[in-house]
Short mmCIF file of C-alpha atoms and ligand atoms in Angstrom, two decimals:
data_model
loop_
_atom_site.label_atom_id
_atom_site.label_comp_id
_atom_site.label_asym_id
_atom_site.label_seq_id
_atom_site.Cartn_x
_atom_site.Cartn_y
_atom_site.Cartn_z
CA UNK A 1101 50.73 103.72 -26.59
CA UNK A 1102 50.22 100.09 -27.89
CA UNK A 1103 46.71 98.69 -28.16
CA UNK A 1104 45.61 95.18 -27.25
CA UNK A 1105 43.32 92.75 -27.80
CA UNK A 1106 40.84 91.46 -25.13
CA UNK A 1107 38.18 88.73 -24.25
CA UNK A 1108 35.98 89.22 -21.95
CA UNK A 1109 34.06 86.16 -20.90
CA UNK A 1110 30.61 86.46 -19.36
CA UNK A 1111 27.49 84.16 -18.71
CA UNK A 1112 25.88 82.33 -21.10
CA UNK A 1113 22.86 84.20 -22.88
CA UNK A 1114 24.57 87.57 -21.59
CA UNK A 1115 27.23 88.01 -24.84
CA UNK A 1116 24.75 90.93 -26.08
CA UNK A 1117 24.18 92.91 -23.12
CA UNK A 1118 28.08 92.21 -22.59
CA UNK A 1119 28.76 94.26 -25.70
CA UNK A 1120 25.78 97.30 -25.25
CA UNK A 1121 27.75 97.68 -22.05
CA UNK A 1122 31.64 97.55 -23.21
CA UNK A 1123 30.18 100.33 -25.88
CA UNK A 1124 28.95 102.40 -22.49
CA UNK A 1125 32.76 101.84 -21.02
CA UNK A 1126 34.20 103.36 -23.69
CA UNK A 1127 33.30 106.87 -21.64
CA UNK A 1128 35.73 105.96 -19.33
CA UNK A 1129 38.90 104.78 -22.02
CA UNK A 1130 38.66 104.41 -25.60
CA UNK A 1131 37.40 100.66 -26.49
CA UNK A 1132 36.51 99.03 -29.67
CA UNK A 1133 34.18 96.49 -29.16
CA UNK A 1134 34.12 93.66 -31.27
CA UNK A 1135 32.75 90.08 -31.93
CA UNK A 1136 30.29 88.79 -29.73
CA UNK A 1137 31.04 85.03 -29.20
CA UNK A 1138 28.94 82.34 -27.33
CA UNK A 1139 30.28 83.17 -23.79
CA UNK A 1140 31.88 86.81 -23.75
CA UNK A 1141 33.09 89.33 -26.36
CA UNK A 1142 36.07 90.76 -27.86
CA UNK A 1143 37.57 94.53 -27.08
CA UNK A 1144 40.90 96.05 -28.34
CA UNK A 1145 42.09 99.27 -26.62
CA UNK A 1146 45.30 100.23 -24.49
CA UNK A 1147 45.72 99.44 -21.03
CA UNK A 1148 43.07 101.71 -19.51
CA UNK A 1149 40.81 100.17 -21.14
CA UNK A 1150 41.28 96.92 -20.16
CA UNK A 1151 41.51 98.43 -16.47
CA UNK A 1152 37.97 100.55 -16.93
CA UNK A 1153 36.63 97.09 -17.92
CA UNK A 1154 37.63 95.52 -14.70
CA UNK A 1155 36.32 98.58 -13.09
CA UNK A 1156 33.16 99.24 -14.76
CA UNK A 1157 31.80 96.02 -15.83
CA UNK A 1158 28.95 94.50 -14.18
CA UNK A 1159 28.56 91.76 -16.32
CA UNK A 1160 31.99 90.28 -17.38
CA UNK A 1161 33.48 87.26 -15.57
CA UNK A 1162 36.58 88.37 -16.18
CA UNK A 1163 39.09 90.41 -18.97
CA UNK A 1164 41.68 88.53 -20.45
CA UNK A 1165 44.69 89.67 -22.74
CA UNK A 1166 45.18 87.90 -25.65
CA UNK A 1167 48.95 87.24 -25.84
CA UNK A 1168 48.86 84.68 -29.33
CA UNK A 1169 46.80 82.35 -31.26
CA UNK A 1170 48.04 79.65 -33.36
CA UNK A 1171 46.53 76.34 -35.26
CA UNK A 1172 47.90 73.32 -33.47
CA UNK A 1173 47.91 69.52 -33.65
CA UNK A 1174 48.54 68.15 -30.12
CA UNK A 1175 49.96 68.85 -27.10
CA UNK A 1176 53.70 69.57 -28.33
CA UNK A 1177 52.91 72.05 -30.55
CA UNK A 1178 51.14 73.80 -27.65
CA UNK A 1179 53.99 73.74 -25.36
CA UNK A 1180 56.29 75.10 -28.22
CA UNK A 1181 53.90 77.65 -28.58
CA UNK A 1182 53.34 78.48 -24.81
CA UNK A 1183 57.45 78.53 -24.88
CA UNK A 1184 57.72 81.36 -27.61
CA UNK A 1185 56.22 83.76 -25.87
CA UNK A 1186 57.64 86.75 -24.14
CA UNK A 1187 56.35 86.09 -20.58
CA UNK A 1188 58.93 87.57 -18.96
CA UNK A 1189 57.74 90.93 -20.40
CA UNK A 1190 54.49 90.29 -17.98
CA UNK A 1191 55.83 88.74 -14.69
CA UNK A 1192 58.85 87.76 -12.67
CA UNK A 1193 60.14 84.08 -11.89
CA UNK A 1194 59.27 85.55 -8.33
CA UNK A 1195 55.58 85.52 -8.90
CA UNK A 1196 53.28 82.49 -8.54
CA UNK A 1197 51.50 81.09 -11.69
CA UNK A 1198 48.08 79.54 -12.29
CA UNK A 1199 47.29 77.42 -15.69
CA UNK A 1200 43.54 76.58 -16.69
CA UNK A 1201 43.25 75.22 -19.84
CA UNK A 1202 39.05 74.71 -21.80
CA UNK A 1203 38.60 73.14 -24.56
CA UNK A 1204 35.43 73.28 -26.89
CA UNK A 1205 36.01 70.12 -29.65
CA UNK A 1206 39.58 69.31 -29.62
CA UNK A 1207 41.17 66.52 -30.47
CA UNK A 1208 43.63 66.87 -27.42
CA UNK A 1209 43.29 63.26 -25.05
CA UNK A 1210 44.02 65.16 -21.48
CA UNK A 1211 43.31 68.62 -20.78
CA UNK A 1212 45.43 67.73 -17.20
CA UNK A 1213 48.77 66.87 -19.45
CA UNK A 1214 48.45 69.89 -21.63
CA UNK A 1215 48.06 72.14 -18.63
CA UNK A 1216 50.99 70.37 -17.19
CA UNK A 1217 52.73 71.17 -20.34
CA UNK A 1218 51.50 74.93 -20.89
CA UNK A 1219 52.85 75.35 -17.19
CA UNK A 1220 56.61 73.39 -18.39
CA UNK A 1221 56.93 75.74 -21.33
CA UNK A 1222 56.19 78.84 -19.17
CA UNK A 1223 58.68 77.91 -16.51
CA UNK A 1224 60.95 76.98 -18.96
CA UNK A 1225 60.78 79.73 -20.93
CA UNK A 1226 61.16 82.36 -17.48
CA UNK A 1227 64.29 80.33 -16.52
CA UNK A 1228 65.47 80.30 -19.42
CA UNK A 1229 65.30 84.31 -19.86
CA UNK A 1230 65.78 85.55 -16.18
CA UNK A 1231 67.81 82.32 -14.40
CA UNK A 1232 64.72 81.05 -11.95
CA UNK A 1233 61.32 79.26 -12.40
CA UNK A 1234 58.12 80.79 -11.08
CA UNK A 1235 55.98 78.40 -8.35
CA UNK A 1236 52.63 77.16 -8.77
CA UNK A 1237 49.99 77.78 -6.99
CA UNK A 1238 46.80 77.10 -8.32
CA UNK A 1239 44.49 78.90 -5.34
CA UNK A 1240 45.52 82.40 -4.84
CA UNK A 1241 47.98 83.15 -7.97
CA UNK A 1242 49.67 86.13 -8.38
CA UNK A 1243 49.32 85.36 -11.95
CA UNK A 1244 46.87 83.20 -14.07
CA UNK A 1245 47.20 82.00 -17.70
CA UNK A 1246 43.74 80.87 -19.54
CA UNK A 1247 44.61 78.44 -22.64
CA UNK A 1248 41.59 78.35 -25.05
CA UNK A 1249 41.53 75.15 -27.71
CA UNK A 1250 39.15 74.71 -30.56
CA UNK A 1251 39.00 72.09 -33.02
CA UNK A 1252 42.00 73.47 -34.73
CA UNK A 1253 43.43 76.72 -32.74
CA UNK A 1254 44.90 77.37 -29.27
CA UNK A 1255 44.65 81.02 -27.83
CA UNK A 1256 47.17 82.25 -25.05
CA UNK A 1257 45.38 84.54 -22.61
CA UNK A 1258 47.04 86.34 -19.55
CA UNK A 1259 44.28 87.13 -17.19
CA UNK A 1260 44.26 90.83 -15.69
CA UNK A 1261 41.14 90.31 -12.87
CA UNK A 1262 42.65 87.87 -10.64
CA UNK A 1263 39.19 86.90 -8.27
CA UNK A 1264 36.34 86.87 -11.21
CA UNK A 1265 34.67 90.09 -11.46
CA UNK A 1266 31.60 88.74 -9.85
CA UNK A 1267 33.16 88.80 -6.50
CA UNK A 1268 32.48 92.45 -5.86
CA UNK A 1269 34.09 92.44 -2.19
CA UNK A 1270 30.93 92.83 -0.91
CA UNK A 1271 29.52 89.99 -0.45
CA UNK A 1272 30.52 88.40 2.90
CA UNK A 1273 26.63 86.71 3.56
CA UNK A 1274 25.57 84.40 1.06
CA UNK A 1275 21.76 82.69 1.41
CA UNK A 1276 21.04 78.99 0.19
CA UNK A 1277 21.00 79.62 -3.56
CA UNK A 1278 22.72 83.52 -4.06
CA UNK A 1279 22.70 85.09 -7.74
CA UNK A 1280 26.04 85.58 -8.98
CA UNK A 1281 26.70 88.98 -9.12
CA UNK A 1282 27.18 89.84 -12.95
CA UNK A 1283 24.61 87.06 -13.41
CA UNK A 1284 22.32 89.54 -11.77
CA UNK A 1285 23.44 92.90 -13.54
CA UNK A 1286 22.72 91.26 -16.83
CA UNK A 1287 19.33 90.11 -15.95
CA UNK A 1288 18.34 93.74 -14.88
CA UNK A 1289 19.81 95.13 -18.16
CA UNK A 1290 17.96 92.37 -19.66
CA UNK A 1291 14.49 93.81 -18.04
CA UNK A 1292 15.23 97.19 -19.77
CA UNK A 1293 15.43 98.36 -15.95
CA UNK A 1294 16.78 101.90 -15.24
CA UNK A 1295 17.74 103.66 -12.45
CA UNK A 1296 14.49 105.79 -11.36
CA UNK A 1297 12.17 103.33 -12.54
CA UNK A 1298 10.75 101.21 -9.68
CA UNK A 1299 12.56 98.17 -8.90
CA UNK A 1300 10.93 95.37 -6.49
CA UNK A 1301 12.14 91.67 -5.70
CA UNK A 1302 9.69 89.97 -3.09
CA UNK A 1303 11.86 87.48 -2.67
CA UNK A 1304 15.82 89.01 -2.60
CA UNK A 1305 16.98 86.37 -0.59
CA UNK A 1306 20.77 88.17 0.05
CA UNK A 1307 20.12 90.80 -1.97
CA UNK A 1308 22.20 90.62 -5.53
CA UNK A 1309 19.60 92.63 -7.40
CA UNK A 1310 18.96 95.16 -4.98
CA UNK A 1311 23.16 95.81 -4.32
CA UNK A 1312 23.58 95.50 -7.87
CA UNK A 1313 20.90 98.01 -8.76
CA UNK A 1314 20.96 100.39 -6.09
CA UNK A 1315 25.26 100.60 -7.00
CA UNK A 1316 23.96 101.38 -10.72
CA UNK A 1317 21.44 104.27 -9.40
CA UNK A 1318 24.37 105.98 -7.44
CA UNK A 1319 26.80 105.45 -10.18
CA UNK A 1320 28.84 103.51 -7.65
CA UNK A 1321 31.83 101.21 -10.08
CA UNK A 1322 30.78 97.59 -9.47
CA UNK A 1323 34.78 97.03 -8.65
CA UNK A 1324 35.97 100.05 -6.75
CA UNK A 1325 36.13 97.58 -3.03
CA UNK A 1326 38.27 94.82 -4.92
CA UNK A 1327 42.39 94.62 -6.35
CA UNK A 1328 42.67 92.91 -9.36
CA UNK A 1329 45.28 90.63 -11.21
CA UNK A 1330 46.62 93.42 -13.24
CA UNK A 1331 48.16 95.11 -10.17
CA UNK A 1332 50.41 92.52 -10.21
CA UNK A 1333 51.57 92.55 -13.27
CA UNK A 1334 55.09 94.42 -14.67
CA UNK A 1335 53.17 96.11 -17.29
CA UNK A 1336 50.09 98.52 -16.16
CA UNK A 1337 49.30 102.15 -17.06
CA UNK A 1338 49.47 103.21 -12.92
CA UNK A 1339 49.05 106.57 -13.63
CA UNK A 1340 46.00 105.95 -15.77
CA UNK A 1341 45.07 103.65 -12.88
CA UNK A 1342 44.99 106.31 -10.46
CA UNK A 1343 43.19 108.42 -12.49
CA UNK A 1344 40.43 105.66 -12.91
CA UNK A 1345 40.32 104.38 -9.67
CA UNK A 1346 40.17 108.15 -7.45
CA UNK A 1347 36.98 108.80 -9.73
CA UNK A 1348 35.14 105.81 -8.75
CA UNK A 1349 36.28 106.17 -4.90
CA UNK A 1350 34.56 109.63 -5.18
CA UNK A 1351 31.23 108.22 -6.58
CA UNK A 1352 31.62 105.83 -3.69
CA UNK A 1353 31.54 108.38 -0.91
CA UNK A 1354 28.62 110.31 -2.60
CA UNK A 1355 26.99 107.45 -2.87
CA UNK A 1356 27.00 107.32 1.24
CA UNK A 1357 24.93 110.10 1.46
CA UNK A 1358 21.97 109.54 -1.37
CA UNK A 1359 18.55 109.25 -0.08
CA UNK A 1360 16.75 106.33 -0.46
CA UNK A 1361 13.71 106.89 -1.27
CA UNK A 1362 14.73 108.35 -4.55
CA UNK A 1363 16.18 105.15 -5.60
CA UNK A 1364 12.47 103.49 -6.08
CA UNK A 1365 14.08 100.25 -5.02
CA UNK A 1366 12.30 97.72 -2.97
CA UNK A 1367 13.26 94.39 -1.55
CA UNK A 1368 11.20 91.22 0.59
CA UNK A 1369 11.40 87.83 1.62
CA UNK A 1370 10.08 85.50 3.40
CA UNK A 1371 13.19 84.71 5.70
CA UNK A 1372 14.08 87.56 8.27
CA UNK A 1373 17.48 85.24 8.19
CA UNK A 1374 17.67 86.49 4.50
CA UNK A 1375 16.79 89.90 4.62
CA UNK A 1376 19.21 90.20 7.72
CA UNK A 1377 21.97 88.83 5.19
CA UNK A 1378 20.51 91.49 2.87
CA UNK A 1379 21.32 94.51 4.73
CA UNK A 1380 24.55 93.33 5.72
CA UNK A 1381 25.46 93.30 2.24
CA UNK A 1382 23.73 96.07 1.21
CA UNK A 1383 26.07 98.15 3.92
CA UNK A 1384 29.07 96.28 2.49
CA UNK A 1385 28.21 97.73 -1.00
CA UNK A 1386 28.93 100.70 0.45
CA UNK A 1387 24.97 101.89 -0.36
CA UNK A 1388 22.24 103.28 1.85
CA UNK A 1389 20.23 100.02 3.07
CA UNK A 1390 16.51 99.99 1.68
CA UNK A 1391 13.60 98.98 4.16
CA UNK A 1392 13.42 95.43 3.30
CA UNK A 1393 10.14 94.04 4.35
CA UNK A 1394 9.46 90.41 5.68
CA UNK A 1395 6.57 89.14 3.68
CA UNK A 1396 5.48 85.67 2.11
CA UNK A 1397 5.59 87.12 -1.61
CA UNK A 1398 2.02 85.47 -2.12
CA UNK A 1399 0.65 88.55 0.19
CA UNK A 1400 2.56 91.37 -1.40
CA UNK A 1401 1.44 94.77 -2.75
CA UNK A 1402 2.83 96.99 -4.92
CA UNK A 1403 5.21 98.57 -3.44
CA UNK A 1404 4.55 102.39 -5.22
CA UNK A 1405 1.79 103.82 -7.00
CA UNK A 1406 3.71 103.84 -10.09
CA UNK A 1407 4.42 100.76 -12.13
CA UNK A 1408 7.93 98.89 -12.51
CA UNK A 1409 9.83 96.09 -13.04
CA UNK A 1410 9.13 93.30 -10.43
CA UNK A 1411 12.64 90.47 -10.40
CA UNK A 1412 12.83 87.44 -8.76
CA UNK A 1413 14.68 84.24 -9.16
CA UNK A 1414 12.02 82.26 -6.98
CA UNK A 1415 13.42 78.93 -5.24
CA UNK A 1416 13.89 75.91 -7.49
CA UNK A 1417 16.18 73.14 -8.33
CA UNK A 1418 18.02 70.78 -6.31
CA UNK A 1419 18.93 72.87 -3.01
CA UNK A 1420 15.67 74.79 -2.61
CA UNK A 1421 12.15 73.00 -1.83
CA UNK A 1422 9.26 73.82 -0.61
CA UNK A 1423 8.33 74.17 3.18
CA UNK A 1424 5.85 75.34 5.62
CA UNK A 1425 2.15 75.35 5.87
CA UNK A 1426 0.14 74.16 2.92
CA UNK A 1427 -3.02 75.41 0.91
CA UNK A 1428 -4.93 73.23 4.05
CA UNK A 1429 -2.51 75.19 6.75
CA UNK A 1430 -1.42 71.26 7.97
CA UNK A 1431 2.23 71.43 9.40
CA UNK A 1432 4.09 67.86 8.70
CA UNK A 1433 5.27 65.65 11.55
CA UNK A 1434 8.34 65.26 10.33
CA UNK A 1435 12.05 65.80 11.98
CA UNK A 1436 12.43 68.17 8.97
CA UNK A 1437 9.80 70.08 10.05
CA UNK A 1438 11.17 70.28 13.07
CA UNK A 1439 14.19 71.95 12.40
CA UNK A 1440 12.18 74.07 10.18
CA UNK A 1441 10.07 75.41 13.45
CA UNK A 1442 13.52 75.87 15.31
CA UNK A 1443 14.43 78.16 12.13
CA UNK A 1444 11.04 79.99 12.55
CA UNK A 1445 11.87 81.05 16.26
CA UNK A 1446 14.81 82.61 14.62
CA UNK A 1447 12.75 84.92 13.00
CA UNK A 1448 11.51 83.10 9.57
CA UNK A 1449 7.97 83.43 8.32
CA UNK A 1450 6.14 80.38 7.74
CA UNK A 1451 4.83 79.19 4.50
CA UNK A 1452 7.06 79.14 1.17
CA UNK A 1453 10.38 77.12 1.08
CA UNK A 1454 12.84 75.66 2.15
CA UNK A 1455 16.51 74.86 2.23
CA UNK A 1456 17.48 71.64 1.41
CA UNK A 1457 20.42 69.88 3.02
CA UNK A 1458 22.96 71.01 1.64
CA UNK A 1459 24.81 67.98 1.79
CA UNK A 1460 21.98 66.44 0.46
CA UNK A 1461 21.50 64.23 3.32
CA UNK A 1462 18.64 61.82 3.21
CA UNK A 1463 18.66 60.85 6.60
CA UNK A 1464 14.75 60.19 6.85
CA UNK A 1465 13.81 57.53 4.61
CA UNK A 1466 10.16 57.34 3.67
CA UNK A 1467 9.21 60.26 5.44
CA UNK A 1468 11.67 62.30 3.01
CA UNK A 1469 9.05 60.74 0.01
CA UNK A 1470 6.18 61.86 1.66
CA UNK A 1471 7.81 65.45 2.06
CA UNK A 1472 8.67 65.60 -1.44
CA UNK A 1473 5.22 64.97 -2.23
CA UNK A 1474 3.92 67.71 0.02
CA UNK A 1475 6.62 69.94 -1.22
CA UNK A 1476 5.16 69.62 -4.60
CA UNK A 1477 1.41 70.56 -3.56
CA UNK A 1478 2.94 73.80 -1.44
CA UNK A 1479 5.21 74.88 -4.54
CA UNK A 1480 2.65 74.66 -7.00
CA UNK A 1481 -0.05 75.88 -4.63
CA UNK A 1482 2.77 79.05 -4.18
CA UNK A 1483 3.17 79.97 -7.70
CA UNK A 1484 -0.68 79.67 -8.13
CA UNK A 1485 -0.89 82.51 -5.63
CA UNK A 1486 2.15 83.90 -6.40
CA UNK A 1487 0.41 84.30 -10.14
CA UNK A 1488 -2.71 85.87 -8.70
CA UNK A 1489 -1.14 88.28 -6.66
CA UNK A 1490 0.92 89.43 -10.03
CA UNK A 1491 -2.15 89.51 -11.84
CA UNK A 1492 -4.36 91.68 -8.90
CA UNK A 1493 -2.08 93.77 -7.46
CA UNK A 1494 0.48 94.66 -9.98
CA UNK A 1495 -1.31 96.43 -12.59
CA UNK A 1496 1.11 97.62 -15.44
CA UNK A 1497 4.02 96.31 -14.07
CA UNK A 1498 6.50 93.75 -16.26
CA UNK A 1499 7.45 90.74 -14.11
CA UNK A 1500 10.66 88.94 -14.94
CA UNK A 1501 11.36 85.57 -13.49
CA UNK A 1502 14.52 83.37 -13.58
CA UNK A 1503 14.14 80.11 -13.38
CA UNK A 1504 14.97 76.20 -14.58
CA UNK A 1505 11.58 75.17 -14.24
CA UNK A 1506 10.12 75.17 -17.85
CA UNK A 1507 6.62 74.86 -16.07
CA UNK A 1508 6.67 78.32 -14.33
CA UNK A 1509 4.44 79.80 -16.67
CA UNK A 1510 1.94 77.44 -16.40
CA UNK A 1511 2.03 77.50 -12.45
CA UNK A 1512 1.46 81.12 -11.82
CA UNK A 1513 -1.42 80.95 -14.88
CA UNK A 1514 -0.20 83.21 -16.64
CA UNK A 1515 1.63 83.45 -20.48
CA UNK A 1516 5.27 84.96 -20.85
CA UNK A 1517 5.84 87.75 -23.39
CA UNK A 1518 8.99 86.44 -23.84
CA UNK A 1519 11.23 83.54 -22.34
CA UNK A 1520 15.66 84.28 -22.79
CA UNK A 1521 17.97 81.67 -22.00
CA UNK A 1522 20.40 82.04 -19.54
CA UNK A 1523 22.74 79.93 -17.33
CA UNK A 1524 23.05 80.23 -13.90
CA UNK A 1525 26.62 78.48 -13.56
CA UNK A 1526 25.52 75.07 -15.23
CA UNK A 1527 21.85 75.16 -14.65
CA UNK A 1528 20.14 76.18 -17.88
CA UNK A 1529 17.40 78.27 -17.20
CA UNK A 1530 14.87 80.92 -18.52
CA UNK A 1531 13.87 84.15 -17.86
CA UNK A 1532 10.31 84.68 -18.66
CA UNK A 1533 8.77 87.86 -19.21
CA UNK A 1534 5.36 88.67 -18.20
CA UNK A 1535 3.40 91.86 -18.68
CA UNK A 1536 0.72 92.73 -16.47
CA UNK A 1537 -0.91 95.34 -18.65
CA UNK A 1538 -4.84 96.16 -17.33
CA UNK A 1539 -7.46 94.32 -19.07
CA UNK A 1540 -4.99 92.43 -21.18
CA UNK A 1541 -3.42 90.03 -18.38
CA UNK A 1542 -2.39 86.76 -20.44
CA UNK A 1543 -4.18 83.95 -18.20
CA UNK A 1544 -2.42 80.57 -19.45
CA UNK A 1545 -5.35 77.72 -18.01
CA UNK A 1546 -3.86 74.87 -15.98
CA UNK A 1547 -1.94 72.46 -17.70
CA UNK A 1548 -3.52 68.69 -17.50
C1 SAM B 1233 16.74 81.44 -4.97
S1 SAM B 1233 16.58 82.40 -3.54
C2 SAM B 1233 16.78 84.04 -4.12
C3 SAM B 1233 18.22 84.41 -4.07
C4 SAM B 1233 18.45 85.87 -4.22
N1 SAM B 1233 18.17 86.34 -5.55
C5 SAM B 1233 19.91 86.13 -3.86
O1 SAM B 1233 20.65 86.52 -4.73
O2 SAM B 1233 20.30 85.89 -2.73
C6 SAM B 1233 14.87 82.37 -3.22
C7 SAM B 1233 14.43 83.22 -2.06
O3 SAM B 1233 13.02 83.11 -1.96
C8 SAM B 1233 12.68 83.23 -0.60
N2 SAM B 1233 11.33 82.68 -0.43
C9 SAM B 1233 10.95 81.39 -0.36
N3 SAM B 1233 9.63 81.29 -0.22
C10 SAM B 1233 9.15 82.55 -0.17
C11 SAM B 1233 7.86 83.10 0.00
N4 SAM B 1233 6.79 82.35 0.14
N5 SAM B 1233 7.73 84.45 -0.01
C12 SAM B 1233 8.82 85.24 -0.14
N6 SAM B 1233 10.08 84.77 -0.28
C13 SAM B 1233 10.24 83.44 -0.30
C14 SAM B 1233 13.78 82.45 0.12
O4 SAM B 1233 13.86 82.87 1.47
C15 SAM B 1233 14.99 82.81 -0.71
O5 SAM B 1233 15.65 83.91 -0.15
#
């Protein structure tokens, strides 16, 4: 059997738990992990493993086979190189081809004419070898080819996941600002979170750390609902496939049946819109659904007796503001608010946030300035009770919070243990630590 080498590509700020978790693949097919690189890590191993990767990984975007890597000087010696290589070995002339080409410092002058010309040599190079030349089609592939340029190297990758691995098959309802997926796995591995601990997000919006969790309790494989790229290609270990793929569909159907109130996980929000979305995906997952509670999370109580780990990406940024009734319980005259109330016949709670447009409309001139400003005194007025509830009611528990705001800290009052960088797609963001430990709560005052 011939072993390969592999990249795995993953979040930002994720490379380590990346690699802790490759190691924990390695029950399923031999894998040696190696480097971990700013956005993903290196594996060698033989097919399976690349297949128990796709299977198993909850935090890789996506595993890619390294097919060459070169130094080059400009876009000819790429094509030349893209043209030496053997890709008839992978696919037919019959299959449709993706090219994506990144670039981190190169000298290259268009990243759109060297894709054009990785695509030219790989055409060339299958009509040259089998007598036809494979379409394009750059939305749903059969295959995809990832070019990688430095400074001074270019790295050939054939991609074996086809949809990134963060697209579970679950997920069908999607709230304003959802979690990706392996985003959210990496955070809870990031907590030090393990299944039987107690697990509680007051605000799960859809419900990406609850699926995501409750799947790891039950031992269910992240991928076992999806097909991936490497189906398609000429070369795959099917029998090894098989043998990967009828485990996992077992787990699956076990997983039916668990009950859940040995899973310690608990889930609310705000929106009963949300938490409807929730449980829709939650069935999806193929898991028991929890008893997701609708709750503003500046009322909520511990969930258990015991203490746990308390996640939360609370709203922030550009498509979530705040809404609702404010520390004086005024409601705003606004046509925004109106639509809001329409929203809370539907079943949302009052108080909290809001969706913004999403087209970003600004279709209310100055009253949209005096919203802003209101927004402001609800959201920090929020996190200021958000803080205190945290500090009263959750006793020995560690709170982890992702967020861009730099601030967050300071507006629930209380200091982070530690802060990690992380990026949710291009947003930079933190995720601060805080432990509620009795008698040694660490108040932060108000800033100025
Ligand atoms: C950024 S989203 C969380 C997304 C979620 N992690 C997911 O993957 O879908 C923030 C969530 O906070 C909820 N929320 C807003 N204000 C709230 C409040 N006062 N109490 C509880 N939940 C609130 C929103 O309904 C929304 O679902």
């Amino acid at each position: 059997m011939s072993s390969f080498e592999f990249f795995a590509p993953c979040p930002r700020g994720l490379e380590a738990p990346l690699a802790a978790e490759l190691r924990e693949i390695g029950v399923h097919a031999p894998i040696k992990v190696g480097a971990e690189v700013p956005g993903g890590a290196h594996f060698a191993g033989e097919w399976a493993a690349a297949m128990a990767v796709n299977l198993h990984s909850r935090i890789a975007s996506r595993v890619l086979l390294k097919i060459a890597q070169r130094p080059y000087r400009n876009e000819h010696d790429i094509f030349a190189f893209a043209l030496e290589q053997p890709w008839e070995r992978w696919f037919t002339a019959n299959q449709t081809l993706r090219i994506d080409v990144t670039a981190i410092k190169s000298p290259l002058k268009s990243l759109e004419f060297t894709t054009l010309r990785v695509k030219d040599a790989v055409c060339d190079r299958l009509r040259d070898t089998t007598g036809a030349r494979p379409n394009i089609d750059t939305a749903e592939p059969d295959v995809r080819i990832f070019v990688f340029v430095t400074a001074t190297d270019c790295t050939l990758y054939l991609d074996t996941s086809g949809e990134p691995l963060f697209k579970r098959g679950w997920r069908l309802d999607k709230g304003a600002a959802p979690l990706r997926e392996n985003l959210a796995a990496g955070i809870l591995r990031l907590t030090g979170w393990a299944p039987g601990t107690p697990l509680y997000d007051p605000m799960c919006g859809s419900g990406t750390f609850l699926a995501e969790a409750v799947q790891q309790s039950l031992g269910v494989a992240p991928g076992v609902q999806r097909r991936f790229g490497f189906e398609k290609l000429k070369q795959y270990d099917i029998t090894a496939w098989q043998g990967l793929k009828v485990a996992a569909m077992d787990k699956q159907r076990a997983a039916r049946s668990a009950k859940i109130d040995d899973l310690k996980i608990f889930g609310s929000d705000i929106s009963g819109d949300m938490l409807d979305k929730a449980r829709s995906n939650l069935a999806r997952a193929g898991v028991p659904t929890l008893v997701l509670k609708q709750l503003d999370a500046r009322n909520m109580v511990a969930p258990i007796d015991e203490p746990g780990i308390l996640v939360a990406n609370p709203p922030y940024g550009e498509r979530i503001e705040v809404r609702g009734r404010g520390p004086r319980g005024e409601a705003r005259p606004t046509p925004r608010s109106e639509r809001d109330q329409s929203r809370g016949a539907r079943g949302e709670a009052r108080g909290g946030y809001r969706d913004r447009d999403r087209n970003g409309d600004d279709d209310d001139g100055g009253a949209r300035g005096f919203e802003r400003a209101e927004s402001e005194e609800l959201g920090a007025e929020f996190f200021q009770a958000f803080g205190d509830a945290l500090k009263q009611r959750f006793t020995g528990w560690h709170a982890f919070m992702l967020s861009s705001d730099r601030g967050l800290p300071g507006q629930l009052r209380l200091r982070e243990s530690t802060k990690t960088p992380l990026f949710n797609g291009a947003l930079e963001c933190r995720l601060f630590r805080f432990d509620l430990i009795a008698g040694s709560v660490r108040r932060r005052e108000p800033e100025a």
